[in-house]
Amino acid sequence: MSEYVNQLSGGAPLIGALPPGSATAAVWSLDTTLDAVGGFRIDDALPLLDAAERDRAGRLLRDGDRQRYLASHVGLRVLLGGYLGLAPEKVSLMREDCLCCGAPHGRPAVADGGLHFSLSHSGDLAYFAFAAVPVGIDVEGIPDAAAVADVLTALHPAEAAEVTALPEADRRVALARVWSRKEAYLKGTGAGLSLGLADPYIGAAPAPAEVPGWTLTDLPAPLEYAAALALRA
């Protein structure tokens, strides 16, 4: 599994080929405040997006929220297009069937298959992962003390106990760590947050716990963030 994070910037990226085999993923990060992403100006980005993405962007009333959404989705299309050999606007996206109800609002996917991806953003930072097998990625900002208290009850009891046992100054980082691991795994499986955050146990220790059928890895991230990658074994 890859632990290296490529940096997507304003210029056209050197994407190259997807890492070979089923045990590796390509990971990228992006500062979503940039005026241009991957060689495309955000102010001119709408033609790169499909109807669903344009509708979503149009419903975001805050300038910052709209900027972050457009930047991350332009970045996603630039990178997908690079790996698939397509122009960004030619990438056809869909939703898989939901694992809970069967309706088509599950995990985002490339319509023609052949490449799995995951996108996450928090604050002004976005992370992307691409692989030949199901993959999930998540980045989380370090929460404040009040958020730690609110979220602890949603975790696996053993994870909550691990966070609570730490000195108070360390709990915020530990919670972001376990939260990013959990969400990366749930994105990879396609379950999302529909079944809650309690299961499976992933752990708040410096290294993730083993989860059958999946490989979890903590990713490099800025000091105010935690990030993790989940790849189906």
GROMACS .gro file of C-alpha atoms in nm:
model
  233
    1MET     CA    1   0.000   0.000   0.000
    2SER     CA    2   0.120   0.350  -0.082
    3GLU     CA    3   0.199   0.590   0.202
    4TYR     CA    4   0.324   0.862  -0.032
    5VAL     CA    5   0.098   1.161  -0.095
    6ASN     CA    6   0.133   1.340  -0.429
    7GLN     CA    7   0.055   1.712  -0.436
    8LEU     CA    8  -0.198   1.839  -0.691
    9SER     CA    9  -0.146   2.209  -0.764
   10GLY     CA   10  -0.257   2.474  -1.012
   11GLY     CA   11  -0.058   2.339  -1.306
   12ALA     CA   12  -0.119   2.028  -1.511
   13PRO     CA   13  -0.001   1.727  -1.305
   14LEU     CA   14   0.238   1.453  -1.414
   15ILE     CA   15   0.005   1.167  -1.333
   16GLY     CA   16   0.172   0.864  -1.489
   17ALA     CA   17   0.032   0.513  -1.462
   18LEU     CA   18  -0.169   0.373  -1.175
   19PRO     CA   19   0.050   0.167  -0.938
   20PRO     CA   20   0.036  -0.198  -1.051
   21GLY     CA   21  -0.126  -0.476  -0.852
   22SER     CA   22  -0.399  -0.487  -0.590
   23ALA     CA   23  -0.184  -0.392  -0.290
   24THR     CA   24  -0.108  -0.033  -0.389
   25ALA     CA   25  -0.295   0.294  -0.431
   26ALA     CA   26  -0.211   0.636  -0.570
   27VAL     CA   27  -0.283   0.914  -0.319
   28TRP     CA   28  -0.302   1.288  -0.388
   29SER     CA   29  -0.376   1.595  -0.178
   30LEU     CA   30  -0.501   1.940  -0.280
   31ASP     CA   31  -0.527   2.286  -0.129
   32THR     CA   32  -0.885   2.369  -0.229
   33THR     CA   33  -0.834   2.746  -0.199
   34LEU     CA   34  -0.632   2.752  -0.523
   35ASP     CA   35  -0.763   2.964  -0.812
   36ALA     CA   36  -0.664   2.692  -1.058
   37VAL     CA   37  -0.643   2.313  -1.019
   38GLY     CA   38  -0.466   2.078  -1.256
   39GLY     CA   39  -0.438   2.342  -1.526
   40PHE     CA   40  -0.801   2.460  -1.508
   41ARG     CA   41  -0.926   2.784  -1.355
   42ILE     CA   42  -1.195   2.728  -1.094
   43ASP     CA   43  -1.395   3.026  -1.225
   44ASP     CA   44  -1.424   2.842  -1.559
   45ALA     CA   45  -1.478   2.496  -1.412
   46LEU     CA   46  -1.850   2.433  -1.463
   47PRO     CA   47  -1.817   2.291  -1.817
   48LEU     CA   48  -1.587   2.021  -1.678
   49LEU     CA   49  -1.857   1.891  -1.445
   50ASP     CA   50  -2.166   1.682  -1.512
   51ALA     CA   51  -2.522   1.795  -1.444
   52ALA     CA   52  -2.536   1.649  -1.092
   53GLU     CA   53  -2.211   1.821  -0.993
   54ARG     CA   54  -2.321   2.155  -1.139
   55ASP     CA   55  -2.652   2.128  -0.952
   56ARG     CA   56  -2.473   2.053  -0.626
   57ALA     CA   57  -2.232   2.343  -0.675
   58GLY     CA   58  -2.521   2.578  -0.752
   59ARG     CA   59  -2.696   2.490  -0.426
   60LEU     CA   60  -2.394   2.587  -0.214
   61LEU     CA   61  -2.462   2.942  -0.097
   62ARG     CA   62  -2.136   3.016   0.082
   63ASP     CA   63  -1.850   3.117  -0.145
   64GLY     CA   64  -1.600   2.911   0.053
   65ASP     CA   65  -1.813   2.595   0.037
   66ARG     CA   66  -1.862   2.636  -0.337
   67GLN     CA   67  -1.491   2.698  -0.394
   68ARG     CA   68  -1.396   2.386  -0.199
   69TYR     CA   69  -1.651   2.173  -0.383
   70LEU     CA   70  -1.549   2.295  -0.729
   71ALA     CA   71  -1.177   2.262  -0.658
   72SER     CA   72  -1.206   1.909  -0.522
   73HIS     CA   73  -1.427   1.789  -0.809
   74VAL     CA   74  -1.212   1.950  -1.075
   75GLY     CA   75  -0.915   1.780  -0.908
   76LEU     CA   76  -1.097   1.448  -0.906
   77ARG     CA   77  -1.182   1.473  -1.275
   78VAL     CA   78  -0.831   1.581  -1.373
   79LEU     CA   79  -0.680   1.284  -1.191
   80LEU     CA   80  -0.940   1.031  -1.306
   81GLY     CA   81  -0.900   1.155  -1.661
   82GLY     CA   82  -0.523   1.119  -1.636
   83TYR     CA   83  -0.543   0.759  -1.519
   84LEU     CA   84  -0.817   0.667  -1.771
   85GLY     CA   85  -0.671   0.856  -2.068
   86LEU     CA   86  -0.973   1.088  -2.094
   87ALA     CA   87  -1.036   1.461  -2.084
   88PRO     CA   88  -1.176   1.559  -1.740
   89GLU     CA   89  -1.522   1.639  -1.879
   90LYS     CA   90  -1.538   1.297  -2.052
   91VAL     CA   91  -1.516   1.101  -1.727
   92SER     CA   92  -1.860   0.950  -1.660
   93LEU     CA   93  -1.947   0.914  -1.292
   94MET     CA   94  -2.228   0.719  -1.127
   95ARG     CA   95  -2.345   0.598  -0.789
   96GLU     CA   96  -2.339   0.232  -0.694
   97ASP     CA   97  -2.643   0.076  -0.529
   98CYS     CA   98  -2.674   0.152  -0.158
   99LEU     CA   99  -2.580  -0.145   0.062
  100CYS     CA  100  -2.872  -0.070   0.296
  101CYS     CA  101  -3.167   0.001   0.065
  102GLY     CA  102  -3.047  -0.086  -0.286
  103ALA     CA  103  -3.119   0.261  -0.427
  104PRO     CA  104  -2.855   0.420  -0.655
  105HIS     CA  105  -2.704   0.657  -0.400
  106GLY     CA  106  -2.413   0.446  -0.278
  107ARG     CA  107  -2.040   0.479  -0.334
  108PRO     CA  108  -1.933   0.707  -0.623
  109ALA     CA  109  -1.781   0.512  -0.913
  110VAL     CA  110  -1.659   0.544  -1.271
  111ALA     CA  111  -1.948   0.441  -1.494
  112ASP     CA  112  -1.740   0.208  -1.711
  113GLY     CA  113  -1.552   0.057  -1.417
  114GLY     CA  114  -1.186  -0.037  -1.429
  115LEU     CA  115  -1.072   0.210  -1.164
  116HIS     CA  116  -1.178   0.263  -0.804
  117PHE     CA  117  -1.146   0.601  -0.634
  118SER     CA  118  -1.228   0.788  -0.317
  119LEU     CA  119  -1.243   1.159  -0.233
  120SER     CA  120  -1.243   1.330   0.106
  121HIS     CA  121  -1.216   1.691   0.213
  122SER     CA  122  -1.194   1.874   0.542
  123GLY     CA  123  -1.144   2.245   0.581
  124ASP     CA  124  -0.935   2.363   0.287
  125LEU     CA  125  -0.772   2.026   0.224
  126ALA     CA  126  -0.883   1.743  -0.008
  127TYR     CA  127  -0.739   1.393  -0.042
  128PHE     CA  128  -0.789   1.152  -0.335
  129ALA     CA  129  -0.711   0.780  -0.370
  130PHE     CA  130  -0.709   0.563  -0.684
  131ALA     CA  131  -0.664   0.187  -0.704
  132ALA     CA  132  -0.748  -0.129  -0.897
  133VAL     CA  133  -0.954  -0.256  -0.601
  134PRO     CA  134  -1.210  -0.086  -0.371
  135VAL     CA  135  -1.045   0.196  -0.179
  136GLY     CA  136  -1.146   0.454   0.077
  137ILE     CA  137  -0.970   0.768   0.195
  138ASP     CA  138  -1.051   1.020   0.465
  139VAL     CA  139  -0.898   1.338   0.601
  140GLU     CA  140  -1.019   1.498   0.922
  141GLY     CA  141  -0.935   1.825   1.092
  142ILE     CA  142  -0.822   1.792   1.454
  143PRO     CA  143  -1.143   1.849   1.654
  144ASP     CA  144  -1.189   2.074   1.953
  145ALA     CA  145  -1.244   1.936   2.303
  146ALA     CA  146  -1.623   1.965   2.280
  147ALA     CA  147  -1.629   1.756   1.961
  148VAL     CA  148  -1.422   1.486   2.131
  149ALA     CA  149  -1.684   1.452   2.404
  150ASP     CA  150  -1.967   1.444   2.148
  151VAL     CA  151  -1.812   1.181   1.921
  152LEU     CA  152  -1.672   0.940   2.180
  153THR     CA  153  -2.008   0.772   2.236
  154ALA     CA  154  -2.039   0.693   1.864
  155LEU     CA  155  -1.716   0.491   1.851
  156HIS     CA  156  -1.653   0.127   1.939
  157PRO     CA  157  -1.640   0.104   2.320
  158ALA     CA  158  -1.275  -0.008   2.310
  159GLU     CA  159  -1.184   0.290   2.090
  160ALA     CA  160  -1.364   0.529   2.323
  161ALA     CA  161  -1.176   0.377   2.617
  162GLU     CA  162  -0.842   0.418   2.437
  163VAL     CA  163  -0.906   0.786   2.367
  164THR     CA  164  -1.034   0.854   2.719
  165ALA     CA  165  -0.727   0.689   2.875
  166LEU     CA  166  -0.496   0.942   2.709
  167PRO     CA  167  -0.393   1.273   2.864
  168GLU     CA  168  -0.650   1.536   2.772
  169ALA     CA  169  -0.400   1.718   2.549
  170ASP     CA  170  -0.361   1.405   2.331
  171ARG     CA  171  -0.728   1.311   2.294
  172ARG     CA  172  -0.805   1.546   2.006
  173VAL     CA  173  -0.533   1.401   1.783
  174ALA     CA  174  -0.628   1.045   1.879
  175LEU     CA  175  -0.992   1.104   1.794
  176ALA     CA  176  -0.905   1.249   1.453
  177ARG     CA  177  -0.682   0.948   1.392
  178VAL     CA  178  -0.948   0.687   1.470
  179TRP     CA  179  -1.220   0.888   1.292
  180SER     CA  180  -1.018   0.911   0.969
  181ARG     CA  181  -0.941   0.539   0.977
  182LYS     CA  182  -1.304   0.448   1.040
  183GLU     CA  183  -1.440   0.671   0.764
  184ALA     CA  184  -1.178   0.553   0.514
  185TYR     CA  185  -1.283   0.193   0.580
  186LEU     CA  186  -1.656   0.269   0.560
  187LYS     CA  187  -1.605   0.457   0.232
  188GLY     CA  188  -1.408   0.165   0.095
  189THR     CA  189  -1.681  -0.086   0.178
  190GLY     CA  190  -1.952   0.148   0.049
  191ALA     CA  191  -2.142   0.138   0.379
  192GLY     CA  192  -2.067   0.502   0.462
  193LEU     CA  193  -2.207   0.629   0.790
  194SER     CA  194  -2.548   0.467   0.746
  195LEU     CA  195  -2.471   0.194   1.001
  196GLY     CA  196  -2.285   0.420   1.244
  197LEU     CA  197  -1.922   0.439   1.352
  198ALA     CA  198  -1.907   0.169   1.620
  199ASP     CA  199  -1.807  -0.131   1.407
  200PRO     CA  200  -1.561  -0.260   1.320
  201TYR     CA  201  -1.298  -0.195   1.583
  202ILE     CA  202  -1.010  -0.007   1.416
  203GLY     CA  203  -0.834   0.142   1.715
  204ALA     CA  204  -0.696   0.477   1.829
  205ALA     CA  205  -0.339   0.356   1.889
  206PRO     CA  206  -0.051   0.487   1.675
  207ALA     CA  207  -0.101   0.193   1.436
  208PRO     CA  208  -0.444   0.080   1.308
  209ALA     CA  209  -0.588  -0.254   1.421
  210GLU     CA  210  -0.615  -0.534   1.167
  211VAL     CA  211  -0.949  -0.553   0.986
  212PRO     CA  212  -1.018  -0.878   0.795
  213GLY     CA  213  -1.009  -0.830   0.419
  214TRP     CA  214  -0.870  -0.476   0.435
  215THR     CA  215  -0.538  -0.298   0.482
  216LEU     CA  216  -0.547   0.032   0.674
  217THR     CA  217  -0.269   0.288   0.670
  218ASP     CA  218  -0.230   0.630   0.828
  219LEU     CA  219  -0.123   0.890   0.573
  220PRO     CA  220   0.106   1.191   0.606
  221ALA     CA  221  -0.099   1.505   0.672
  222PRO     CA  222  -0.048   1.864   0.792
  223LEU     CA  223  -0.023   1.905   1.168
  224GLU     CA  224  -0.385   2.016   1.203
  225TYR     CA  225  -0.519   1.708   1.020
  226ALA     CA  226  -0.524   1.328   1.029
  227ALA     CA  227  -0.568   1.113   0.719
  228ALA     CA  228  -0.604   0.743   0.648
  229LEU     CA  229  -0.635   0.500   0.357
  230ALA     CA  230  -0.826   0.171   0.343
  231LEU     CA  231  -0.757  -0.077   0.060
  232ARG     CA  232  -0.933  -0.407   0.007
  233ALA     CA  233  -0.681  -0.686   0.042
   0.00000   0.00000   0.00000
